[in-house]
Coordinates of C-alpha atoms and ligand atoms in Angstrom, one line a residue:
M1 CA 11.2 25.0 1.4
T2 CA 8.0 26.9 2.2
F3 CA 4.5 26.0 1.2
K4 CA 3.5 28.3 -1.7
S5 CA 0.3 26.8 -2.9
S6 CA -1.6 28.4 0.0
D7 CA -3.0 31.7 -1.1
N8 CA -6.4 31.3 0.6
K9 CA -8.2 29.9 -2.4
A10 CA -10.2 26.8 -3.2
Y11 CA -8.0 24.4 -5.2
D12 CA -9.0 22.4 -8.2
V13 CA -7.6 19.3 -6.5
A14 CA -6.5 18.3 -3.0
I15 CA -4.3 15.2 -2.8
I16 CA -3.8 13.3 0.5
G17 CA -0.4 11.7 1.0
T18 CA 3.1 12.0 -0.5
G19 CA 3.8 8.4 -1.2
F20 CA 4.1 7.0 -4.7
S21 CA 0.4 7.5 -5.3
G22 CA 0.0 11.2 -4.2
L23 CA 3.2 12.2 -6.0
C24 CA 2.3 10.5 -9.2
M25 CA -1.0 12.3 -9.1
A26 CA 0.7 15.6 -8.6
I27 CA 3.2 15.1 -11.4
K28 CA 0.5 14.1 -13.9
L29 CA -1.7 17.1 -12.9
L30 CA 1.2 19.4 -13.7
E31 CA 1.7 17.6 -17.0
A32 CA -2.0 18.2 -17.8
G33 CA -1.7 21.9 -17.1
I34 CA -3.6 21.7 -13.8
D35 CA -1.5 23.5 -11.2
S36 CA -4.2 24.6 -8.7
F37 CA -3.7 21.7 -6.3
V38 CA -2.4 21.1 -2.8
I39 CA -0.9 17.9 -1.4
L40 CA -1.7 17.3 2.3
E41 CA 0.9 15.3 4.2
K42 CA 0.5 14.3 7.9
K43 CA 4.3 14.1 8.5
D44 CA 7.1 16.6 7.8
E45 CA 8.7 14.6 5.0
V46 CA 7.5 12.8 1.8
G47 CA 7.7 9.1 1.1
G48 CA 4.7 7.3 2.7
T49 CA 5.6 3.6 3.2
W50 CA 9.3 4.3 2.5
R51 CA 9.5 7.1 5.0
E52 CA 7.8 4.9 7.7
N53 CA 9.4 1.5 7.2
T54 CA 13.0 1.9 8.2
Y55 CA 13.5 -1.4 10.0
P56 CA 16.8 -3.3 9.4
G57 CA 16.6 -5.1 6.0
A58 CA 13.5 -3.2 4.8
A59 CA 13.4 -3.5 1.1
C60 CA 10.9 -3.8 -1.7
D61 CA 9.9 -7.2 -3.0
V62 CA 9.3 -5.9 -6.5
Q63 CA 12.3 -5.2 -8.7
S64 CA 13.4 -1.6 -8.5
H65 CA 13.5 -1.0 -12.3
L66 CA 9.8 -1.8 -12.2
Y67 CA 9.0 -0.4 -8.8
S68 CA 9.6 3.2 -10.0
F69 CA 7.6 5.5 -12.2
S70 CA 7.6 4.5 -15.9
F71 CA 8.3 8.1 -16.8
E72 CA 11.2 8.5 -14.3
G73 CA 13.5 5.6 -15.0
N74 CA 16.5 5.3 -12.7
P75 CA 19.6 3.8 -14.3
E76 CA 21.4 4.0 -10.9
W77 CA 19.5 1.3 -8.9
S78 CA 22.3 -0.5 -7.1
K79 CA 20.6 -4.0 -7.1
V80 CA 17.6 -5.9 -8.3
F81 CA 15.6 -5.4 -5.1
S82 CA 16.6 -2.1 -3.5
G83 CA 16.4 -1.2 0.2
W84 CA 14.2 1.5 1.7
K85 CA 16.9 4.1 1.8
E86 CA 17.5 4.0 -2.0
I87 CA 13.7 4.0 -2.7
Q88 CA 13.2 7.0 -0.4
A89 CA 16.1 8.8 -2.1
Y90 CA 14.4 8.1 -5.5
I91 CA 11.1 9.5 -4.2
I92 CA 12.8 12.7 -2.8
G93 CA 14.6 13.0 -6.2
C94 CA 11.3 13.0 -8.0
V95 CA 9.9 15.6 -5.6
E96 CA 12.9 17.9 -6.2
K97 CA 12.8 17.4 -10.0
Y98 CA 9.1 18.4 -10.3
N99 CA 9.4 21.1 -7.5
L100 CA 6.6 19.3 -5.7
R101 CA 7.5 20.7 -2.2
D102 CA 5.9 24.0 -3.3
Y103 CA 2.6 22.2 -3.4
I104 CA 2.9 20.2 -0.2
K105 CA 1.3 21.3 3.1
F106 CA 3.3 19.3 5.7
N107 CA 2.0 18.3 9.2
F108 CA -1.6 18.4 7.9
E109 CA -3.1 15.2 9.2
V110 CA -6.6 15.0 7.6
Q111 CA -9.3 14.3 10.1
S112 CA -12.4 14.9 8.0
S113 CA -13.4 15.6 4.5
E114 CA -16.9 16.8 3.7
F115 CA -18.6 17.3 0.4
I116 CA -20.4 20.6 0.3
E117 CA -23.1 19.8 -2.3
R118 CA -24.3 23.3 -2.9
E119 CA -20.8 24.5 -3.7
G120 CA -19.6 21.3 -5.4
Q121 CA -16.5 21.4 -3.1
W122 CA -14.7 19.3 -0.6
L123 CA -13.9 20.9 2.8
I124 CA -10.9 19.1 4.3
S125 CA -9.9 19.7 7.9
D126 CA -7.0 18.6 10.1
S127 CA -6.9 18.0 13.8
S128 CA -5.8 21.6 14.6
G129 CA -8.7 23.1 12.7
D130 CA -6.7 24.0 9.6
Q131 CA -8.9 23.7 6.5
V132 CA -8.6 23.5 2.8
T133 CA -11.3 23.5 0.1
A134 CA -11.0 21.8 -3.2
Q135 CA -13.3 20.7 -6.0
S136 CA -11.8 17.3 -6.3
F137 CA -10.2 15.2 -3.6
V138 CA -7.8 12.4 -4.3
M139 CA -6.8 9.9 -1.6
G140 CA -3.3 8.7 -2.0
T141 CA -3.1 7.3 1.6
G142 CA -2.2 3.7 0.7
P143 CA -3.8 0.7 2.3
L144 CA -1.0 -0.3 4.7
H145 CA -0.2 2.7 6.8
V146 CA -1.9 2.2 10.2
P147 CA 0.0 -0.4 12.2
A148 CA -2.1 -3.2 13.7
K149 CA -0.9 -4.0 17.2
P150 CA -2.1 -7.3 18.8
N151 CA -4.3 -7.3 21.8
I152 CA -2.3 -9.7 23.9
P153 CA -3.1 -9.9 27.6
G154 CA -0.4 -8.1 29.6
L155 CA 1.4 -6.5 26.7
A156 CA 0.9 -3.0 28.2
S157 CA 2.6 -4.2 31.4
F158 CA 5.8 -5.2 29.7
K159 CA 8.7 -3.2 31.1
G160 CA 11.1 -3.6 28.2
R161 CA 10.9 -2.0 24.8
V162 CA 8.0 -2.8 22.5
F163 CA 7.7 -1.4 19.0
H164 CA 6.0 -2.1 15.7
S165 CA 8.1 -2.9 12.6
A166 CA 6.8 0.3 11.0
E167 CA 7.7 2.4 14.0
W168 CA 11.2 0.9 14.6
D169 CA 12.9 2.3 17.7
H170 CA 16.4 3.1 16.3
S171 CA 17.3 4.7 19.7
F172 CA 17.2 1.2 21.3
S173 CA 20.1 -1.1 20.4
L174 CA 19.1 -4.8 20.1
S175 CA 22.7 -5.8 20.3
G176 CA 23.3 -8.4 22.9
K177 CA 19.6 -8.4 24.0
R178 CA 17.0 -11.1 24.3
V179 CA 14.4 -10.2 21.6
A180 CA 11.0 -11.6 20.8
S181 CA 9.5 -11.0 17.4
I182 CA 5.8 -11.6 16.8
G183 CA 4.6 -12.3 13.2
T184 CA 6.1 -13.9 10.1
G185 CA 4.8 -11.6 7.3
G186 CA 6.6 -9.5 4.7
S187 CA 8.2 -7.2 7.3
A188 CA 9.3 -9.8 9.8
I189 CA 11.0 -12.0 7.3
Q190 CA 13.1 -9.0 6.3
Y191 CA 14.2 -7.9 9.8
V192 CA 14.5 -11.3 11.5
P193 CA 17.8 -12.2 9.7
E194 CA 19.2 -8.8 10.6
V195 CA 18.2 -8.9 14.3
A196 CA 19.5 -12.5 14.5
K197 CA 23.0 -11.2 13.7
I198 CA 23.1 -8.9 16.7
A199 CA 20.7 -10.2 19.3
D200 CA 21.9 -12.5 22.1
Q201 CA 18.7 -14.5 21.6
L202 CA 15.9 -14.1 19.2
F203 CA 12.5 -15.9 19.7
V204 CA 10.4 -15.8 16.6
Y205 CA 6.7 -16.3 17.4
Q206 CA 5.0 -17.8 14.4
R207 CA 1.2 -18.1 14.2
T208 CA 1.1 -19.1 10.6
A209 CA 4.1 -20.1 8.5
A210 CA 4.8 -18.0 5.4
W211 CA 5.7 -19.3 2.0
V212 CA 9.1 -17.8 1.2
M213 CA 10.8 -18.0 -2.2
P214 CA 14.4 -17.2 -3.1
R215 CA 15.3 -13.6 -4.0
N216 CA 17.6 -12.5 -6.7
E217 CA 20.2 -10.6 -4.6
R218 CA 22.3 -9.5 -7.6
S219 CA 23.9 -6.0 -7.6
Y220 CA 24.1 -4.2 -11.0
S221 CA 27.6 -3.9 -12.4
S222 CA 29.0 -0.5 -13.4
I223 CA 28.8 -1.7 -17.0
E224 CA 25.1 -2.5 -16.7
K225 CA 24.4 0.9 -15.0
W226 CA 26.4 2.6 -17.8
V227 CA 24.2 0.9 -20.4
F228 CA 20.9 1.8 -18.5
R229 CA 22.2 5.4 -18.3
N230 CA 23.3 5.8 -21.9
V231 CA 21.1 3.4 -23.9
S232 CA 17.6 4.0 -22.5
P233 CA 15.8 1.6 -24.9
V234 CA 17.8 -1.2 -23.2
R235 CA 16.6 0.0 -19.7
K236 CA 13.1 0.2 -21.0
L237 CA 13.3 -3.3 -22.5
Y238 CA 14.7 -4.6 -19.2
R239 CA 11.8 -3.0 -17.4
S240 CA 9.3 -4.5 -19.7
M241 CA 10.9 -8.0 -19.3
L242 CA 10.5 -7.6 -15.5
Y243 CA 6.9 -6.6 -16.0
W244 CA 6.0 -9.6 -18.1
F245 CA 8.0 -12.0 -15.9
N246 CA 6.0 -10.8 -12.9
E247 CA 2.7 -10.8 -14.8
S248 CA 3.3 -14.5 -15.5
R249 CA 3.1 -15.1 -11.8
L250 CA -0.6 -14.3 -12.0
L251 CA -1.3 -17.8 -13.4
P252 CA -0.9 -19.7 -10.1
M253 CA -2.9 -17.0 -8.3
L254 CA -5.8 -17.5 -10.6
N255 CA -5.6 -21.3 -10.5
P256 CA -4.9 -23.0 -7.1
K257 CA -3.9 -26.3 -9.0
I258 CA -1.0 -24.5 -10.7
A259 CA -0.2 -22.9 -7.3
A260 CA 0.2 -26.3 -5.7
G261 CA 2.9 -27.0 -8.3
V262 CA 4.7 -23.8 -7.4
S263 CA 4.7 -24.8 -3.7
K264 CA 7.1 -27.7 -4.6
L265 CA 9.7 -25.1 -5.5
A266 CA 9.1 -23.3 -2.3
K267 CA 9.5 -26.6 -0.3
L268 CA 12.8 -27.2 -2.1
H269 CA 13.9 -23.7 -0.9
I270 CA 13.1 -24.7 2.7
K271 CA 14.9 -28.0 2.3
K272 CA 18.0 -26.4 1.0
S273 CA 18.0 -23.6 3.6
V274 CA 17.1 -25.3 6.9
K275 CA 19.1 -28.2 8.3
D276 CA 16.8 -29.6 11.0
P277 CA 13.9 -31.6 9.5
A278 CA 11.6 -30.9 12.6
L279 CA 12.2 -27.2 12.1
R280 CA 11.6 -27.5 8.3
K281 CA 8.2 -29.1 9.1
K282 CA 7.3 -26.2 11.4
L283 CA 8.3 -23.7 8.8
T284 CA 6.3 -25.3 6.0
P285 CA 2.9 -23.7 5.5
N286 CA -0.3 -25.8 5.4
Y287 CA -2.2 -23.6 2.9
T288 CA -1.9 -23.1 -0.8
I289 CA 1.0 -20.9 -1.9
G290 CA -0.2 -17.5 -2.9
C291 CA -3.2 -17.4 -0.6
K292 CA -1.2 -15.0 1.5
R293 CA 1.4 -12.8 -0.1
I294 CA 4.4 -14.9 -1.4
L295 CA 7.5 -13.6 0.3
I296 CA 11.0 -13.6 -1.0
S297 CA 14.2 -13.9 1.0
N298 CA 17.5 -15.9 0.9
Q299 CA 18.2 -15.0 4.5
Y300 CA 15.0 -15.8 6.4
Y301 CA 15.1 -19.6 6.5
P302 CA 18.9 -19.9 7.2
A303 CA 18.5 -17.5 10.2
F304 CA 16.8 -20.5 12.0
N305 CA 20.0 -22.5 11.7
R306 CA 21.7 -20.1 14.1
S307 CA 22.0 -21.3 17.7
N308 CA 20.6 -17.9 19.0
V309 CA 17.3 -18.1 17.0
D310 CA 14.3 -20.1 18.2
L311 CA 11.1 -20.6 16.3
I312 CA 8.1 -20.7 18.7
T313 CA 4.9 -22.1 17.2
E314 CA 2.8 -22.4 20.3
G315 CA 0.4 -19.5 20.6
I316 CA 1.1 -16.6 22.9
Q317 CA -1.0 -16.7 26.1
S318 CA 0.2 -13.5 27.8
V319 CA 3.0 -11.1 28.3
G320 CA 4.4 -10.2 31.7
E321 CA 6.8 -7.5 32.9
N322 CA 9.8 -9.2 31.4
H323 CA 8.6 -12.3 29.6
I324 CA 6.2 -13.9 27.2
T325 CA 4.2 -17.0 28.1
T326 CA 2.9 -19.4 25.5
I327 CA -0.1 -21.7 25.9
D328 CA 2.1 -24.7 26.8
G329 CA 3.1 -22.7 29.9
Q330 CA 6.7 -21.9 28.7
K331 CA 7.9 -18.6 29.9
R332 CA 10.7 -16.8 28.0
E333 CA 12.4 -13.7 29.4
V334 CA 13.0 -10.9 26.9
D335 CA 14.3 -7.3 26.8
A336 CA 12.4 -6.2 23.7
I337 CA 9.3 -7.2 21.7
I338 CA 9.0 -6.4 18.0
L339 CA 5.5 -6.4 16.6
G340 CA 5.7 -7.6 13.0
T341 CA 2.0 -7.9 13.1
G342 CA 1.0 -6.0 9.9
F343 CA -1.4 -3.2 9.3
H344 CA -5.1 -2.3 9.4
A345 CA -5.6 -3.0 5.7
D346 CA -9.4 -2.7 5.8
P347 CA -10.3 1.0 5.1
R348 CA -13.1 0.6 7.6
S349 CA -10.6 0.4 10.4
Y350 CA -8.3 3.2 9.4
L351 CA -11.1 5.5 8.3
K352 CA -12.4 5.6 11.8
Y353 CA -9.9 8.4 12.4
F354 CA -10.7 10.1 9.1
K355 CA -14.3 10.9 8.5
I356 CA -15.4 11.2 4.9
T357 CA -18.9 12.6 4.3
G358 CA -20.4 12.6 0.9
K359 CA -23.7 13.6 -0.6
D360 CA -26.7 13.9 1.8
G361 CA -24.4 13.7 4.8
V362 CA -23.6 10.0 4.2
N363 CA -20.5 8.8 5.9
L364 CA -18.3 6.6 3.8
L365 CA -18.1 4.0 6.6
D366 CA -21.9 3.6 6.5
H367 CA -21.8 3.3 2.7
W368 CA -19.2 0.6 3.2
K369 CA -21.0 -1.3 6.0
A370 CA -20.9 -4.5 4.0
G371 CA -17.3 -3.9 2.7
P372 CA -15.3 -1.3 0.8
E373 CA -16.4 -1.0 -2.8
A374 CA -15.6 1.4 -5.6
Y375 CA -15.9 1.6 -9.3
L376 CA -12.6 0.5 -10.8
G377 CA -11.3 0.9 -7.3
T378 CA -11.3 4.6 -7.9
T379 CA -14.7 6.4 -7.7
V380 CA -17.6 5.8 -5.2
S381 CA -21.2 6.5 -5.8
G382 CA -22.5 9.2 -3.5
F383 CA -19.1 10.7 -3.2
P384 CA -18.7 13.1 -6.2
N385 CA -15.3 14.3 -7.2
M386 CA -13.6 11.9 -4.8
F387 CA -11.0 9.6 -6.3
Q388 CA -9.0 6.9 -4.6
L389 CA -5.6 5.5 -5.5
V390 CA -5.0 1.9 -4.6
G391 CA -8.6 1.8 -3.6
P392 CA -10.7 -1.3 -3.0
N393 CA -9.7 -4.3 -5.2
T394 CA -6.8 -2.7 -6.9
G395 CA -4.1 -4.3 -4.8
L396 CA -1.8 -6.9 -6.3
G397 CA -0.1 -10.2 -5.2
H398 CA 2.1 -10.6 -8.2
N399 CA 3.3 -7.3 -9.8
S400 CA 4.2 -3.7 -9.2
I401 CA 1.5 -1.5 -7.7
I402 CA 3.0 1.5 -9.4
F403 CA 1.7 0.1 -12.7
M404 CA -1.8 0.2 -11.1
I405 CA -1.3 3.7 -9.7
E406 CA -0.2 5.1 -13.0
S407 CA -3.3 3.5 -14.7
Q408 CA -5.6 5.2 -12.0
V409 CA -3.9 8.5 -12.2
H410 CA -4.3 8.5 -16.0
Y411 CA -8.0 7.8 -15.5
I412 CA -8.5 10.5 -12.9
V413 CA -6.8 13.1 -15.1
K414 CA -9.2 12.1 -17.9
C415 CA -12.1 12.6 -15.5
L416 CA -10.9 16.1 -14.5
K417 CA -10.3 17.1 -18.1
E418 CA -13.8 15.9 -19.0
M419 CA -15.3 18.0 -16.2
K420 CA -13.6 21.0 -17.6
R421 CA -14.6 20.2 -21.2
R422 CA -18.2 19.9 -20.2
N423 CA -18.0 22.9 -17.8
V424 CA -19.5 20.9 -15.0
Q425 CA -18.6 21.0 -11.3
T426 CA -19.3 17.4 -10.2
V427 CA -18.7 13.9 -11.5
E428 CA -20.2 10.9 -9.8
V429 CA -20.3 7.3 -10.7
K430 CA -23.7 5.7 -11.0
Q431 CA -24.5 3.3 -8.2
E432 CA -25.8 0.6 -10.6
K433 CA -22.5 0.7 -12.5
Q434 CA -20.5 0.4 -9.3
T435 CA -22.7 -2.5 -8.2
A436 CA -22.3 -4.3 -11.5
F437 CA -18.6 -3.8 -11.6
N438 CA -18.1 -5.2 -8.1
A439 CA -20.3 -8.2 -8.8
W440 CA -17.9 -8.9 -11.7
V441 CA -14.9 -8.4 -9.4
Q442 CA -16.2 -10.8 -6.8
D443 CA -17.3 -13.4 -9.4
N444 CA -13.7 -13.3 -10.8
L445 CA -12.2 -13.7 -7.4
K446 CA -14.2 -16.7 -6.3
D447 CA -12.0 -19.5 -7.8
T448 CA -8.6 -17.8 -7.2
V449 CA -5.9 -18.9 -4.7
W450 CA -6.9 -16.0 -2.4
A451 CA -10.2 -17.8 -1.8
S452 CA -8.6 -21.2 -1.1
G453 CA -9.1 -21.1 2.6
C454 CA -6.4 -19.2 4.4
A455 CA -6.9 -16.1 6.6
S456 CA -5.2 -13.1 5.1
W457 CA -5.3 -9.3 5.2
Y458 CA -6.8 -9.4 1.7
L459 CA -10.1 -10.6 3.2
Q460 CA -12.6 -9.0 5.5
S461 CA -14.0 -11.0 8.4
D462 CA -16.9 -12.5 6.3
G463 CA -14.3 -13.7 3.7
K464 CA -15.0 -11.1 1.0
N465 CA -11.8 -10.1 -0.7
F466 CA -11.9 -6.3 -0.7
S467 CA -8.3 -5.6 -1.6
L468 CA -7.1 -7.5 -4.7
W469 CA -7.6 -7.0 -8.4
P470 CA -8.8 -10.3 -9.8
G471 CA -6.9 -10.3 -13.1
S472 CA -4.0 -9.0 -15.1
T473 CA -2.6 -5.5 -14.6
W474 CA -2.7 -4.9 -18.3
G475 CA -6.4 -5.8 -18.2
Y476 CA -6.9 -3.1 -15.6
R477 CA -4.9 -0.6 -17.7
L478 CA -7.3 -1.3 -20.7
K479 CA -10.3 -0.7 -18.4
T480 CA -8.9 2.6 -17.2
R481 CA -7.6 3.9 -20.6
N482 CA -10.9 5.7 -21.3
I483 CA -13.9 6.7 -19.3
K484 CA -17.2 5.2 -20.1
L485 CA -18.9 8.6 -20.0
D486 CA -22.4 7.2 -19.4
H487 CA -21.2 5.4 -16.3
Y488 CA -21.0 8.8 -14.6
R489 CA -23.4 11.7 -13.8
W490 CA -21.8 14.9 -14.9
Q491 CA -23.5 17.9 -13.2
S492 CA -23.2 21.7 -13.0
L493 CA -24.1 23.5 -9.8
S494 CA -27.3 24.7 -11.4
D495 CA -28.3 21.1 -12.2
I496 CA -27.7 20.2 -8.6
S497 CA -29.7 23.1 -7.1
Q498 CA -32.6 22.3 -9.4
S499 CA -32.6 18.6 -8.5
S500 CA -32.2 18.8 -4.7
P501 CA -33.7 20.9 -1.9
V502 CA -31.5 23.7 -0.7
V503 CA -29.9 22.7 2.6
E504 CA -27.9 25.2 4.6
S505 CA -24.2 24.2 4.2
P506 CA -21.4 25.0 6.6
K507 CA -19.5 28.1 5.7
L508 CA -16.5 27.2 3.6
A509 CA -13.3 28.3 5.1
C510 CA -9.8 28.2 3.7
V511 CA -7.1 28.8 6.1
D512 CA -3.4 29.1 5.1
Ligands
N01_629 O1 2.2 -7.8 7.9 P1 1.4 -9.1 7.5 P2 3.6 -7.3 7.3 N1 -0.5 -12.9 17.3 O2 0.0 -8.8 7.8 C1 1.1 -12.1 12.5 C2 3.7 -5.3 2.5 N2 5.1 -5.3 2.6 O3 3.9 -6.0 7.9 O4 -0.6 -15.0 9.3 C3 0.5 -13.5 16.6 O5 1.8 -9.7 6.2 C4 0.4 -12.7 11.3 O6 0.0 -14.0 11.5 P3 -1.2 -14.7 10.7 C5 3.3 -6.6 1.9 O7 2.2 -6.4 1.0 C6 5.8 -5.1 1.5 O8 4.7 -8.3 7.5 O9 -2.3 -13.7 10.6 N3 0.8 -13.2 15.3 C7 1.5 -12.5 10.3 O10 2.4 -13.5 10.4 C8 2.8 -7.4 3.1 O11 1.9 -8.4 2.8 C9 7.1 -5.2 1.5 O12 -1.5 -15.9 11.4 C10 0.1 -12.2 14.8 C11 2.1 -11.2 10.7 O13 1.8 -11.0 12.1 C12 2.3 -6.2 3.9 O14 3.1 -5.2 3.7 C13 7.8 -5.4 2.7 C14 -0.9 -11.5 15.5 C15 1.6 -10.0 10.0 O15 2.0 -10.1 8.6 C16 2.2 -6.4 5.4 O16 3.4 -7.1 5.8 C17 7.1 -5.6 3.8 C18 -1.2 -11.9 16.8 N4 -2.1 -11.3 17.5 C19 5.8 -5.6 3.8 N5 -1.4 -10.5 14.7 C20 7.7 -4.9 0.2 O17 8.8 -5.4 0.0 C21 -0.7 -10.7 13.5 N6 0.1 -11.7 13.6 C22 7.0 -4.1 -0.8

């Protein structure tokens, strides 16, 4: 399919990314009658997380009937928690249904985005010098897309294969090999049981134990699928039951005392799954459940009962040409090392490769020196017409992120429509509203389980939680239903030229 939305013009909207966020934005723009938009995608296929994470066992830990667009129900999900292939097929199905490939510019890896104040436009460039201009700019890049690789002495000298879970090397068979896996987060607990089945020996290097709860592995029967297909109110009711069930999981997150009760259930899961008491002890976390993301798996703990799987809890000291040495001096020879070490979740680390310049030449990284902040996780003062999906403090530990994305997209479309209605070229949140909102967010986060003392990717180095929404998802939906018009500055180009000195702006270019 060729890119058609490329006729050398400035678009109304440029969207970055073709994951759930970017695609949702595109579909809702079309629904609102806005078809002057382009979607910029760094790779040659859509899917975001679900294109990248193809490791064995990769699956979503939110139920598929809920982890899908509310307006694009899929009666055909094979099981409660689907694997990456099925989710990616669903995403591609949505792209085909809404003819979104016509709007996507593939292989366009955004390197910079600059707000040209005099024009009220964003100038977006990729590494090859290709450029696009758009009045509004929506970031659908997702917070977990730049792999974090550990800085272990000697890792570069390892002569075997090393790869990150999100960059799985399918060309290298782990069958019959001695494999080391570093990390025990959401990704590792999914691939460890799969690798254990084929590797000769698997060493799992655990720095911090993870709380893992049982997963409902059920497949849907053909009768259930028939009902979902033919009686859509039943499917919708089921979706809403899943939503409210997940929403109830917020309670322990907001109250560490309740969380402590939930940890008894998790301990029971460990007891039932792992035979060796010493091993159980090592696998039992020493922090309040929920402080790091609660993981779900029926296969992770039992994998440690296998004779070819070893849990290593001593810290890694160094890596040699064919081995890993731990601080107790133990050397283990391996053929491959899998880095299940997570992602650079703090936008300040991944935005180093993607420069965003707002009003008065201010770099977003400088604006965010003390930590990423946005108004409703969506708009940032000083960065007019810029919108973020799953921006600061809109992440979740208990429910489907797609619910949040749909709330944000609804809000952004409202902003764009309001700009048109007022015939203005820029919209910018007022700094005092952004500051007050973030004070409220931080105040609401301070007694939650996420602040109960563990180290997690939700927190920046000074302990500030920059990633999670501090309350219910329906509360967020209520806040994003309507725009508080007086929280924003709505300006036409003539207002801007009267209020600021004329500065020579770079010539706008728009290259196909
Ligand atoms: O990454 P993580 P992930 N030496 O950051 C360890 C989502 N997700 O890719 O806890 C040794 O959770 C680190 O140890 P510690 C989900 O939101 C969703 O697994 O920091 N170890 C930890 O154990 C999830 O939260 C699905 O002490 C090192 C691990 O590596 C997020 O993605 C599926 C280390 C990293 O865990 C990220 O998950 C999978 C070092 N130098 C993932 N550095 C769904 O189903 C790090 N670690 C939707």
